[in-house]
One Martini backbone bead per residue (centre of mass of N, CA, C, O) as a GRO file, in nm:
protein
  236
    1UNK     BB    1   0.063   0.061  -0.024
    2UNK     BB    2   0.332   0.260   0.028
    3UNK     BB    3   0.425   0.238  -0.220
    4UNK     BB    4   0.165   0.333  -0.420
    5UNK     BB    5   0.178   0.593  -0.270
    6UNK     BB    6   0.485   0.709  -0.348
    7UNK     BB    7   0.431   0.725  -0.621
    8UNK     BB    8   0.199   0.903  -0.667
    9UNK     BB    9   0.337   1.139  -0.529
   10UNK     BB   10   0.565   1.167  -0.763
   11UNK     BB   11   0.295   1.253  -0.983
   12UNK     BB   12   0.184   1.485  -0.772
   13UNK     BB   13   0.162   1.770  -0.757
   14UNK     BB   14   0.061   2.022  -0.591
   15UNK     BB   15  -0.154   2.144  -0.787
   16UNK     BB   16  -0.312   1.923  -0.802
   17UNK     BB   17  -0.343   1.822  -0.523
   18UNK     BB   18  -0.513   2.073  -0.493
   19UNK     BB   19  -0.745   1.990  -0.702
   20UNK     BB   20  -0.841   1.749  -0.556
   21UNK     BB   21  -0.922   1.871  -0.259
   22UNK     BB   22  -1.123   2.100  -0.412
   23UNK     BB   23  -1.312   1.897  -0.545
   24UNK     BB   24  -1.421   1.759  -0.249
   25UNK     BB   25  -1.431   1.996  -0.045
   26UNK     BB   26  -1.141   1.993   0.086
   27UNK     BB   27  -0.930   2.101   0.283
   28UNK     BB   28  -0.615   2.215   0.216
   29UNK     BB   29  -0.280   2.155   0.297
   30UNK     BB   30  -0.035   2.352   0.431
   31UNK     BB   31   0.197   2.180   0.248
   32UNK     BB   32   0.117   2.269  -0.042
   33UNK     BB   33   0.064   2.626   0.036
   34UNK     BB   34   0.178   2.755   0.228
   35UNK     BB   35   0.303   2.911   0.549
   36UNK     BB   36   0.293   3.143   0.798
   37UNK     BB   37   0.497   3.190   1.082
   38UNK     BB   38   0.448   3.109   1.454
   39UNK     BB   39   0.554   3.149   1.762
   40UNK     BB   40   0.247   2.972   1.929
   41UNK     BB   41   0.092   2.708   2.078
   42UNK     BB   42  -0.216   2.671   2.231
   43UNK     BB   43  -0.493   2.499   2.506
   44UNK     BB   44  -0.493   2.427   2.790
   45UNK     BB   45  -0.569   2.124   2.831
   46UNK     BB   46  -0.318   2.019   3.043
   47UNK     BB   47  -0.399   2.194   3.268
   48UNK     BB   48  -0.454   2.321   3.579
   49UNK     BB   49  -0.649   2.438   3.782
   50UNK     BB   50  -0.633   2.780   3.812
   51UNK     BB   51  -0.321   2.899   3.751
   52UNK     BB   52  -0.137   3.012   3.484
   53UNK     BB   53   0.096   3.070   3.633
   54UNK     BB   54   0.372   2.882   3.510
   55UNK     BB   55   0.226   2.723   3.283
   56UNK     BB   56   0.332   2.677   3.021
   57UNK     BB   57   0.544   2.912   3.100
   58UNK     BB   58   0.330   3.128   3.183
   59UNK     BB   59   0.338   3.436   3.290
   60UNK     BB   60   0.212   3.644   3.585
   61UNK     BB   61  -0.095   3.677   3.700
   62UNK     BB   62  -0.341   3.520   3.908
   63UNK     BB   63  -0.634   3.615   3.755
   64UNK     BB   64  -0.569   3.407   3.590
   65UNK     BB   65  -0.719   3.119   3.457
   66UNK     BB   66  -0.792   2.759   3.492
   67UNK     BB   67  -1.096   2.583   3.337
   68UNK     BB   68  -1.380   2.376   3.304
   69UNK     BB   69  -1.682   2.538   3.177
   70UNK     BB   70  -1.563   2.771   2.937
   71UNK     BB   71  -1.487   2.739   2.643
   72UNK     BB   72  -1.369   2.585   2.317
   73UNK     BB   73  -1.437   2.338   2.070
   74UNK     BB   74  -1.118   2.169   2.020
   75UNK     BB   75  -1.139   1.875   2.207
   76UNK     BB   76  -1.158   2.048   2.488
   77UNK     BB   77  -1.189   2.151   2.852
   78UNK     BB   78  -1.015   2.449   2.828
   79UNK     BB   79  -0.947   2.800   2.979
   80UNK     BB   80  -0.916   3.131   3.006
   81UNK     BB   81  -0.984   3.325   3.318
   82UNK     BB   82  -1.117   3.708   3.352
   83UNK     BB   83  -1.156   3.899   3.559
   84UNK     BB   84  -1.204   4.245   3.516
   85UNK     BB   85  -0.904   4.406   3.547
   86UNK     BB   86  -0.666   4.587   3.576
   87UNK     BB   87  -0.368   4.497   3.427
   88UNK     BB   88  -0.413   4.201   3.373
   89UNK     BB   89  -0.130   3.939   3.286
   90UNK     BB   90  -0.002   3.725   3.046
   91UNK     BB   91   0.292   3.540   2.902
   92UNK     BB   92   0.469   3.426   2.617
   93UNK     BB   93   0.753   3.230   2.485
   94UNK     BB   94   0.860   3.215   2.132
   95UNK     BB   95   0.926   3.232   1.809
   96UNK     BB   96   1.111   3.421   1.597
   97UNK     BB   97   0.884   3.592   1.404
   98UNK     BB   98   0.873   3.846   1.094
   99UNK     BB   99   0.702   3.692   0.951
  100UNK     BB  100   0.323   3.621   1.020
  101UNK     BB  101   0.066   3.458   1.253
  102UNK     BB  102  -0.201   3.494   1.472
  103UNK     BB  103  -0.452   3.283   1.651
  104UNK     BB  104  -0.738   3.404   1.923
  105UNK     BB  105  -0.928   3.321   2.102
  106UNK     BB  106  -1.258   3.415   2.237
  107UNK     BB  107  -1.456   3.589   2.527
  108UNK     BB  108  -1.712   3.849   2.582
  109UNK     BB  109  -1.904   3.897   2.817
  110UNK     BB  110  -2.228   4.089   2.854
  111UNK     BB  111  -2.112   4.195   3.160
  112UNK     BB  112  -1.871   4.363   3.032
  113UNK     BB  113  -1.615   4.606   3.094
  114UNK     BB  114  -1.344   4.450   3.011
  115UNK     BB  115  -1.034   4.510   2.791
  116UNK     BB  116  -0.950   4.280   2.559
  117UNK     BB  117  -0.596   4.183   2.545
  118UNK     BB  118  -0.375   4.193   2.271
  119UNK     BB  119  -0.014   4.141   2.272
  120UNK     BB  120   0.289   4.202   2.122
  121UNK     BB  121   0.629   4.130   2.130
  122UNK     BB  122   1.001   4.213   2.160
  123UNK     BB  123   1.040   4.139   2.389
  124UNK     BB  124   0.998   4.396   2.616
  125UNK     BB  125   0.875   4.505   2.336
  126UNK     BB  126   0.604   4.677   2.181
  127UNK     BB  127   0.427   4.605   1.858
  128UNK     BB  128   0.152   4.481   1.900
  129UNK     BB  129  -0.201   4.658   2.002
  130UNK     BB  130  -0.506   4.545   2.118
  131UNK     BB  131  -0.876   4.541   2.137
  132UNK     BB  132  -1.172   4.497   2.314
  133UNK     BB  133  -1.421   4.692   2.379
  134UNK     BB  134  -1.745   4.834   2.491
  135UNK     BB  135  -1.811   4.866   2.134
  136UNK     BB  136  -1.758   4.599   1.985
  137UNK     BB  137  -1.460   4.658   1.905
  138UNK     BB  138  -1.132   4.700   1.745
  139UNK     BB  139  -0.818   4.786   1.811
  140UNK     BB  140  -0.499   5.016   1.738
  141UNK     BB  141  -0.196   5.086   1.803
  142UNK     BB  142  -0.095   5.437   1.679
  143UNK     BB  143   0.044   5.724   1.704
  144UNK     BB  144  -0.041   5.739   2.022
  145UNK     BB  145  -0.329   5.595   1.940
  146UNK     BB  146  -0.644   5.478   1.916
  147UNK     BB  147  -0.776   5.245   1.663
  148UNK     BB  148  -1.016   5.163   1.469
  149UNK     BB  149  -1.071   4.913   1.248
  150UNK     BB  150  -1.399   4.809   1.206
  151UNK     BB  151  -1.426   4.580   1.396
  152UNK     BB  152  -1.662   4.355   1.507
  153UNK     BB  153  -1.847   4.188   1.778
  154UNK     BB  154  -1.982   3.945   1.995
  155UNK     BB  155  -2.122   3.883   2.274
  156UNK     BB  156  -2.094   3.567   2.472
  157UNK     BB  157  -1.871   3.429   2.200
  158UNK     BB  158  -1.702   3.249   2.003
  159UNK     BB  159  -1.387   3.424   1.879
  160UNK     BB  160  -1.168   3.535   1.623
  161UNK     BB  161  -0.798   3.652   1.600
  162UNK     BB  162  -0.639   3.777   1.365
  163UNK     BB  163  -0.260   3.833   1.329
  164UNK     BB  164  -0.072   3.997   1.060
  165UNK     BB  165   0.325   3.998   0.989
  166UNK     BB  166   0.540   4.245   0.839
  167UNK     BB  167   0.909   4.312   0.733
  168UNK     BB  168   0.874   4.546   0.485
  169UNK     BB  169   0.705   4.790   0.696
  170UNK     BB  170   0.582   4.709   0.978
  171UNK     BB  171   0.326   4.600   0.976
  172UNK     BB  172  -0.054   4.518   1.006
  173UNK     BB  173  -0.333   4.276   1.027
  174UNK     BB  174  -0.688   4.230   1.086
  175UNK     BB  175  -0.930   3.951   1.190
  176UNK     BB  176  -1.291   3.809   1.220
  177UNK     BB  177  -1.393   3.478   1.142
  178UNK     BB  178  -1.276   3.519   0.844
  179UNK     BB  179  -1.277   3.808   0.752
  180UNK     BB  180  -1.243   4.079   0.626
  181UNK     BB  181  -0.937   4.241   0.629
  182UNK     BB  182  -0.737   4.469   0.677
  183UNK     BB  183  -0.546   4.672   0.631
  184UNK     BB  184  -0.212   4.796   0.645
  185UNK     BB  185  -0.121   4.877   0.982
  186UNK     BB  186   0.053   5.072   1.211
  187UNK     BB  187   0.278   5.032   1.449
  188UNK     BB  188   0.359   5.085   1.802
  189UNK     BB  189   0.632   4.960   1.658
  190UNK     BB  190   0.975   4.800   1.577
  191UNK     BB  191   1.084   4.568   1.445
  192UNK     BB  192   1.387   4.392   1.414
  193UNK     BB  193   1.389   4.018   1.447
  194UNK     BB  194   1.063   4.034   1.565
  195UNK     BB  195   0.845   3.826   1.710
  196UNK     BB  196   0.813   3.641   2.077
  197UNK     BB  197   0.541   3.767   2.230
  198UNK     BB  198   0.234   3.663   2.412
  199UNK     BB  199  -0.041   3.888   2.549
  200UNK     BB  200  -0.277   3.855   2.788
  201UNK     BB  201  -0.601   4.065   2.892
  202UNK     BB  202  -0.643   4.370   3.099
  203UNK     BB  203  -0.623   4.699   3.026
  204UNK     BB  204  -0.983   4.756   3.147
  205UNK     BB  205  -1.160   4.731   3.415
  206UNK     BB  206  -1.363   4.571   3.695
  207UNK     BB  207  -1.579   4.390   3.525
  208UNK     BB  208  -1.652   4.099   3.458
  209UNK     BB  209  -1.545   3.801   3.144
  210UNK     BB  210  -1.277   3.674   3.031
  211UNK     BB  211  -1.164   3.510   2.742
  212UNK     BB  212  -0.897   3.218   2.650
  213UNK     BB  213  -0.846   3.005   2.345
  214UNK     BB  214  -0.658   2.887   2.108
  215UNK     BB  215  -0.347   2.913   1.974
  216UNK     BB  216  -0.268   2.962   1.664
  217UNK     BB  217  -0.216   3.012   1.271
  218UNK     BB  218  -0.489   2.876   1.284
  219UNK     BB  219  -0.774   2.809   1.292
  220UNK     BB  220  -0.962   2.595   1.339
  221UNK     BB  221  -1.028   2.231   1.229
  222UNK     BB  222  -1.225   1.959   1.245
  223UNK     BB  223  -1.144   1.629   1.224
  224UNK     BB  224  -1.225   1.396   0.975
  225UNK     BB  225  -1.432   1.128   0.935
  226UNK     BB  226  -1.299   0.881   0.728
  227UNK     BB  227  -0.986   0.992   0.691
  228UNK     BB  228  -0.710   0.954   0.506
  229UNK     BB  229  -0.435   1.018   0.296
  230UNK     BB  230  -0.521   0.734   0.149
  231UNK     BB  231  -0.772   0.801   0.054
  232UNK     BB  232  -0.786   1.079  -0.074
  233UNK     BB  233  -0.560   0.952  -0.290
  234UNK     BB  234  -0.685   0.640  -0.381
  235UNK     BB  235  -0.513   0.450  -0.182
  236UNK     BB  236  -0.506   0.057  -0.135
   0.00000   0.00000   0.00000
């Protein structure tokens, strides 16, 4: 079987088996078509519940937790929880990365008034900084003001934020749950030679619960029952 596998894989090149997979309907797997690396991934799903920091590498605030009531359906039954404080944080560091994206899961319940945070740093500099604000639109530090993307979102629901940049001009651009991303975008920093940890909490705000789950360079999609690389292939 594996070997009628290797002859096969050998005689069809990315682009066929690109239209094979789109012929089919199958989402394309990302080693045909190429894609932008990211920082670091993470669903928090081994850790126990309690205090994030400490936890696989994260380290900051006590405020965040680790709990298994409220989730992201990715698989598995863990998330972060934040009473919505003022300026408490954690922050994780993983692969310094000049060209990138990241996404991740959020939830900002009905009932918070707390600035859902997601910054990125190069070491200890602040390079890219957004936020989910009170009037559920999605802001960008630069120029020294908080500025509008014109993203908004529903609060109580769980949804993504993209982070794309680029080390060309040193932009970013943001999408909200695979909407159209904005234009590339002034961030609040030049990073020298790249993005290396991502920082979640809450910038402001005092009360109300917001959620982080899920980080990784794409989007989740649930796994496909009944199919395996050869059978895609049509190889028996």
């Amino acid at each position: 079987m594996f070997r009628n596998l290797f002859i096969k894989l050998k005689h069809w090149k990315p682009l066929r088996l690109c239209w094979f997979f789109k012929k089919k309907g199958w989402k394309i797997p990302k080693y045909l078509i190429g894609h932008p690396a990211t920082i670091l991934t993470d669903n928090f799903n081994s850790y126990t519940d309690g205090d994030l920091n400490t936890q696989g590498t994260w380290s900051g605030d006590v405020d965040l937790d680790i709990q298994g009531t409220t989730y992201f359906n990715d698989g598995g039954t863990k998330a972060v929880q934040l009473t919505a404080v003022v300026e408490k944080y954690c922050s994780k560091t993983g692969t310094l990365t000049n060209d990138g994206q990241l996404v991740i899961y959020v939830n900002r319940t009905t009932d918070s008034n707390g600035v859902l945070s997601i910054t990125l740093f190069e070491g200890a500099s602040v390079r890219i900084n957004c936020k989910c604000e009170t009037d559920e639109t999605l802001y960008t530090y630069y120029s020294g003001v908080w500025n509008s993307t014109g993203l908004t979102f529903s609060e109580n629901v769980w949804f993504y934020i993209k982070i794309e940049w680029r080390s060309s001009d040193h932009t970013a651009r943001f999408s909200i749950d695979g909407g159209t991303p904005t234009g590339w975008l002034a961030t609040q920093g030049t990073w020298v030679n790249g993005i290396d940890t991502v920082r979640i909490g809450s910038n402001a705000g005092t009360a109300g619960t917001l959620y982080f789950d899920y980080i990784a360079e794409e989007s989740y999609t649930p796994p496909t029952a009944g199919h395996d690389f050869t059978t895609l292939l049509g190889v028996t």
